[in-house]
Short mmCIF file of C-alpha atoms in Angstrom, two decimals:
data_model
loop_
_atom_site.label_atom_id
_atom_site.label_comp_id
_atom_site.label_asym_id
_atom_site.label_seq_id
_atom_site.Cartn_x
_atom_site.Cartn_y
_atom_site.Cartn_z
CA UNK A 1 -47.21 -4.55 -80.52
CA UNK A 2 -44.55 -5.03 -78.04
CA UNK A 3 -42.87 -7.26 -76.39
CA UNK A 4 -39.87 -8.42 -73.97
CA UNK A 5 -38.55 -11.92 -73.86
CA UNK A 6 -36.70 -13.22 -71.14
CA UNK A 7 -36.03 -16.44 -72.17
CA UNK A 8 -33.82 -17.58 -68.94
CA UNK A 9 -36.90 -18.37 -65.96
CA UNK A 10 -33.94 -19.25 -63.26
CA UNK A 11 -30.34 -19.53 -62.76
CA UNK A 12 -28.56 -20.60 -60.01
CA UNK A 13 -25.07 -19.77 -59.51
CA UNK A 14 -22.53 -19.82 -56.44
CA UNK A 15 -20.94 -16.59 -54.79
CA UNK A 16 -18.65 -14.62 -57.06
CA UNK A 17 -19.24 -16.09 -60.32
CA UNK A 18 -20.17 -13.76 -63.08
CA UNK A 19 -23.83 -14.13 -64.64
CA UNK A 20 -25.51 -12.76 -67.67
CA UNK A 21 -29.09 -12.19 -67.94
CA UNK A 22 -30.28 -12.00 -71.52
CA UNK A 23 -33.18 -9.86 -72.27
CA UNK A 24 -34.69 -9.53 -76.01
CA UNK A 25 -37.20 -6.95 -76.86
CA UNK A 26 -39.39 -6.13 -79.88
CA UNK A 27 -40.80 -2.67 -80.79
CA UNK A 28 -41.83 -1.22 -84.26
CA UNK A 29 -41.08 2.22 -82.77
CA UNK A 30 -37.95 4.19 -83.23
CA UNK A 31 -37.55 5.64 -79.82
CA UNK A 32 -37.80 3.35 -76.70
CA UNK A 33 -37.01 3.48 -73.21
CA UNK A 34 -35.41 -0.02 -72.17
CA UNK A 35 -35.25 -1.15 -68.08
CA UNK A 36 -34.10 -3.09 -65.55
CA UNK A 37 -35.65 -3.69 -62.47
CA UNK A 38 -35.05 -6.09 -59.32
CA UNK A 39 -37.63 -7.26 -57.15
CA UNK A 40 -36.42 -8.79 -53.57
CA UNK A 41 -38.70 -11.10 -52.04
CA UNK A 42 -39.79 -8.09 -50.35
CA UNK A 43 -42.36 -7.42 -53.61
CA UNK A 44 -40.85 -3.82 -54.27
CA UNK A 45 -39.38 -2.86 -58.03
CA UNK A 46 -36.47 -1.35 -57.67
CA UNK A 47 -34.78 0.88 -60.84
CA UNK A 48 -30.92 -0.71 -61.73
CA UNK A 49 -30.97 1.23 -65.27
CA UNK A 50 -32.89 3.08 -68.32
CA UNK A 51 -31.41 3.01 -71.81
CA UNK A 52 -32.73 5.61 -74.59
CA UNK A 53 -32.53 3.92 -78.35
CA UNK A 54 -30.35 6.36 -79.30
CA UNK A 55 -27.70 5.70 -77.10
CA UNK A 56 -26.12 2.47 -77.60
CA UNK A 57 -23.01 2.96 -75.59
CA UNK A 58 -22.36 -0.15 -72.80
CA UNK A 59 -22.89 1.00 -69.41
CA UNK A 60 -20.81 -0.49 -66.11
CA UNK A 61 -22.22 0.23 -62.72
CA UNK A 62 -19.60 -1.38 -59.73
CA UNK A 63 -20.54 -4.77 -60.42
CA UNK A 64 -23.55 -3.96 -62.66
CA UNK A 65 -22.75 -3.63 -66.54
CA UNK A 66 -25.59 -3.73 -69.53
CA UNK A 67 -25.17 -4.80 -73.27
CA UNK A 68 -26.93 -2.72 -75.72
CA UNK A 69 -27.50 -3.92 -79.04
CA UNK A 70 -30.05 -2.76 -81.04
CA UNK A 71 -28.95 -5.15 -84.51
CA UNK A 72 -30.01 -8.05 -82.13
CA UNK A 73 -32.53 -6.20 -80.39
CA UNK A 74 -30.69 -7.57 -77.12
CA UNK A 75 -30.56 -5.45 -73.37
CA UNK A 76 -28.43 -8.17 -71.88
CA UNK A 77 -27.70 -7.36 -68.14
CA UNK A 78 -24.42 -9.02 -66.29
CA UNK A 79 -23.25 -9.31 -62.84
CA UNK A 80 -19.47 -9.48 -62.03
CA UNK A 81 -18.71 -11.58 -59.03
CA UNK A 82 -22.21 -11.64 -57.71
CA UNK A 83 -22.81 -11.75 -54.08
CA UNK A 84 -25.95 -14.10 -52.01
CA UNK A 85 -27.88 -9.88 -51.75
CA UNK A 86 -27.94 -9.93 -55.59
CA UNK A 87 -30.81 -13.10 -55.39
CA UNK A 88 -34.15 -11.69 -57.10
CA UNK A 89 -36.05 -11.76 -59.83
CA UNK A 90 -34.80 -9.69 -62.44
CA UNK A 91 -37.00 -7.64 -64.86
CA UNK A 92 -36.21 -6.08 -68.21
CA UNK A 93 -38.81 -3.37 -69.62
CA UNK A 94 -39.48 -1.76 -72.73
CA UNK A 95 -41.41 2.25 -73.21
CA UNK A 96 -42.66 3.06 -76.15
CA UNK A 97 -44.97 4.98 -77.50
CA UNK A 98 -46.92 2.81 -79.92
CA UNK A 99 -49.56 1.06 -77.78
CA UNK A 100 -50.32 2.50 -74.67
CA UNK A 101 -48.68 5.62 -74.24
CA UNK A 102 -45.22 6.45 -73.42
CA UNK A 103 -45.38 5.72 -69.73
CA UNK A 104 -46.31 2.15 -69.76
CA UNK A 105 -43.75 -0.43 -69.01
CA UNK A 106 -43.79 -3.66 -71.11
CA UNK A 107 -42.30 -6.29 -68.54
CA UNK A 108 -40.47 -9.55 -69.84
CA UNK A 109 -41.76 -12.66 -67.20
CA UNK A 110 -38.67 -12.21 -65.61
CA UNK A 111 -35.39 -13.89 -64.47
CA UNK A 112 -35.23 -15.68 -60.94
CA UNK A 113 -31.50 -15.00 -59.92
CA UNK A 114 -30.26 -17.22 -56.96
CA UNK A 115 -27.00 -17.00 -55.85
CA UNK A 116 -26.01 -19.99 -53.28
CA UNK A 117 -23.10 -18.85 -50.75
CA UNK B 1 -37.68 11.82 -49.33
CA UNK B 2 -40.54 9.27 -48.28
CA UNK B 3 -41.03 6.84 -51.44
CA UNK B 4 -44.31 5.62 -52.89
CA UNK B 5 -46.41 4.35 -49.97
CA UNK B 6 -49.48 1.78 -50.65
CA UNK B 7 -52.59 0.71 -48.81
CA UNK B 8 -53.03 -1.63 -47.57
CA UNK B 9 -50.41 -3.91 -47.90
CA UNK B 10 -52.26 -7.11 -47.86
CA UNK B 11 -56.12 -7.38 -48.39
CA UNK B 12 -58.37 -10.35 -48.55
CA UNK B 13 -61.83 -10.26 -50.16
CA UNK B 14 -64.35 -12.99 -51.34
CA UNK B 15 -65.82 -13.28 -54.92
CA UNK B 16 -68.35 -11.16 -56.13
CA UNK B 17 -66.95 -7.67 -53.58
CA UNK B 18 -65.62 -4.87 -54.31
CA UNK B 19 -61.90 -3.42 -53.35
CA UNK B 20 -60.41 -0.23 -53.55
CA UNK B 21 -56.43 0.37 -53.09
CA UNK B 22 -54.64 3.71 -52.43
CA UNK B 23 -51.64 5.22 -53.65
CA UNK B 24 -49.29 7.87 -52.54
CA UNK B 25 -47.12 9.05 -55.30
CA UNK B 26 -43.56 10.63 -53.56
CA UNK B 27 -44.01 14.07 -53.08
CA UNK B 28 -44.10 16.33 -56.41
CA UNK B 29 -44.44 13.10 -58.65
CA UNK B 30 -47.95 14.19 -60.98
CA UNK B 31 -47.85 10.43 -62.86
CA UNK B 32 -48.99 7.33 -61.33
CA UNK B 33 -49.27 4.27 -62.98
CA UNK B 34 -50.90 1.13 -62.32
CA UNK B 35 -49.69 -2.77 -62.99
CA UNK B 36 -50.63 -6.23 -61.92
CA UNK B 37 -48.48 -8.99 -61.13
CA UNK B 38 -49.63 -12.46 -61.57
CA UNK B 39 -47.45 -15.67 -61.49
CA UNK B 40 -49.36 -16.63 -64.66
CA UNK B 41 -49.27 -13.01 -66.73
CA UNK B 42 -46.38 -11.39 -65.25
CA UNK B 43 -46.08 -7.65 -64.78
CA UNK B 44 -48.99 -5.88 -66.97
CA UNK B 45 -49.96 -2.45 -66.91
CA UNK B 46 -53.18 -1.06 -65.99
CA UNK B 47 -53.14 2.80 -66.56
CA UNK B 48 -51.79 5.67 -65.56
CA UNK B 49 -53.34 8.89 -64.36
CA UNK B 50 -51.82 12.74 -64.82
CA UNK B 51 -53.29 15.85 -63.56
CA UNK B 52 -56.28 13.95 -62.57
CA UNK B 53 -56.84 12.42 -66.03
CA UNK B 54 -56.51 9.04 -66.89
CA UNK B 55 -53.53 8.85 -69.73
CA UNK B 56 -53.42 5.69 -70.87
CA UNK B 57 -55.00 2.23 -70.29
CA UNK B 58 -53.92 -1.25 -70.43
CA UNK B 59 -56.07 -4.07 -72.10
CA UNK B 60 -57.80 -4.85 -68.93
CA UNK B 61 -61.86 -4.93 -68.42
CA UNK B 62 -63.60 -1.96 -66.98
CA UNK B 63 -64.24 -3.57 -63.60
CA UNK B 64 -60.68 -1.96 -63.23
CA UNK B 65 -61.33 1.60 -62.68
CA UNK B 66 -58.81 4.13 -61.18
CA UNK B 67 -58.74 7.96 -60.24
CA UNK B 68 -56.46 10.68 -59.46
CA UNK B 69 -57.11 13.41 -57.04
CA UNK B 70 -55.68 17.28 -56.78
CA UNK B 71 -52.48 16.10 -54.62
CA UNK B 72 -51.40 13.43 -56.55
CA UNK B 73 -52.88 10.26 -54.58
CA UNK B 74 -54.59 7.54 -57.11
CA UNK B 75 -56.71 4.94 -56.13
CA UNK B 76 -57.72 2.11 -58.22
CA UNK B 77 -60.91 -0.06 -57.30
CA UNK B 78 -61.94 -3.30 -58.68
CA UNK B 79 -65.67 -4.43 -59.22
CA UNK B 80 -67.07 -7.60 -58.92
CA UNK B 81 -63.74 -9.50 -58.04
CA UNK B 82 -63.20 -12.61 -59.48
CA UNK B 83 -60.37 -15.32 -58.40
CA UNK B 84 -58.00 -14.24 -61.32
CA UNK B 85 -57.79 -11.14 -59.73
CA UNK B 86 -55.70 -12.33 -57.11
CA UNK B 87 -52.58 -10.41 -57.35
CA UNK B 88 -49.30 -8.06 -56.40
CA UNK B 89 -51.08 -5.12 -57.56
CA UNK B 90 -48.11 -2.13 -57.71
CA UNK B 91 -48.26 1.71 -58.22
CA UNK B 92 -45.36 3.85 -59.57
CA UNK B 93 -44.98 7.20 -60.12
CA UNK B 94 -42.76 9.51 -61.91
CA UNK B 95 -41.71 13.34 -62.04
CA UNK B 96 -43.27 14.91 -65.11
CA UNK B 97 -45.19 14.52 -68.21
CA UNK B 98 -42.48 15.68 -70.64
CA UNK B 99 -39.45 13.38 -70.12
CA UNK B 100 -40.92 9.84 -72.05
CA UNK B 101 -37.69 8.26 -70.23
CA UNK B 102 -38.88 9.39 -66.45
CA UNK B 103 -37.71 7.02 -63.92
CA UNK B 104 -40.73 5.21 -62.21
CA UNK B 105 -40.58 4.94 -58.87
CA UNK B 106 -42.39 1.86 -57.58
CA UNK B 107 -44.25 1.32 -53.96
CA UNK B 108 -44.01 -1.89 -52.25
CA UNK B 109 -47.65 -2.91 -53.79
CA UNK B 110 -51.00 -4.51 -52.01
CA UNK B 111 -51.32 -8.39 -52.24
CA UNK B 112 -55.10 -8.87 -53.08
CA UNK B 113 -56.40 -12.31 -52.48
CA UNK B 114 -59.77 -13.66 -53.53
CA UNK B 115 -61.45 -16.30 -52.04
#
């Protein structure tokens, strides 16, 4: 089976500091899809990033960057000077094909991100 | 581009009732996929339906029911509602069958209460 662990529930930080949201996943398969998604109060998922298994190159995105690591089975997801519109809860997902098909999502419990001005 | 649209947004219902939700996949998506959000389970996934077929299906009971139609649109429908059904319950839907890494596209999901 599969599974994400998000083992940080909140974190509160103040405008412009930097914060790291650590997402570990498990997966006997060999090729997986791993996510990030933010939901706004509003209820809506909204896509930051997908990651392929294969490729385990660090990605930077403005003020978004992502830490691959597949030898610690870590998708760890930091923001760089984070701003009060960057408050959410932060999801990291896992697709693979092992369970239930290749489009399901396997959603950690998620990270509640507030950012106090 | 007009993104995933749900209905209704919010929908209240008593114990024992049926409900049945509707989603609208963004033009030329064929996948649609199904997941509840509870504060106590999180994000889980229901199923997902392409080309009018269901796909795959999550570990949930078969009150949960969905189906696709010719244009795309899914609705899912829920027998017999209990309290613990009370939940975000959000629809996504992606491009094609092919690419395993297809972005999913999420709507803004129906809040289903139970009372």
């Amino acid at each position: 089976a599969q599974k994400v662990t998000q083992a940080q529930t909140e974190i509160s930080v103040v405008e412009k500091e930097d914060v790291t949201l650590d997402c570990v996943y498990e997966t006997r398969d060999t090729t997986y899809y791993l996510f990030w998604y933010k939901q706004p109060p509003s209820g809506e998922l909204v896509f930051l990033i997908r990651r392929n298994s294969f490729d385990e190159q660090n990605e930077i995105s403005g003020r978004y960057s992502w830490n691959f690591q597949k030898s610690t089975s870590s998708f760890n997801f930091t923001i760089t000077a984070s701003q009060v519109v960057d408050s959410a809860v932060y999801f990291c997902a896992l697709s693979a094909n092992q369970d239930t098909g290749r489009r399901a999502l396997t959603f950690g419990s998620g990270t509640r991100l507030q950012v106090q001005p | 581009k007009a993104g995933v649209t749900q209905t209704p947004r919010y929908l209240i219902k008593t114990r024992g009732q049926q409900v049945t939700l509707s989603c609208s996949p963004i033009s030329g998506h064929r996948s649609v996929s199904w997941y509840q959000q509870t504060p106590g389970q999180g994000l889980q996934f229901l199923f997902e339906y392409f080309s009018e077929t269901q796909r795959n299906k999550g570990n949930f009971p078969g009150r949960f029911s969905g189906r696709q139609f010719s244009n795309s649109r899914s609705e899912m429908n829920v027998s017999t509602l209990e309290l613990g059904d009370s939940a975000l319950y959000l629809c996504a839907s992606s491009l094609e069958q092919a690419a395993r890494d297809d972005e999913q596209f999420f709507g803004p999901g129906t809040r289903l209460t139970v009372l």
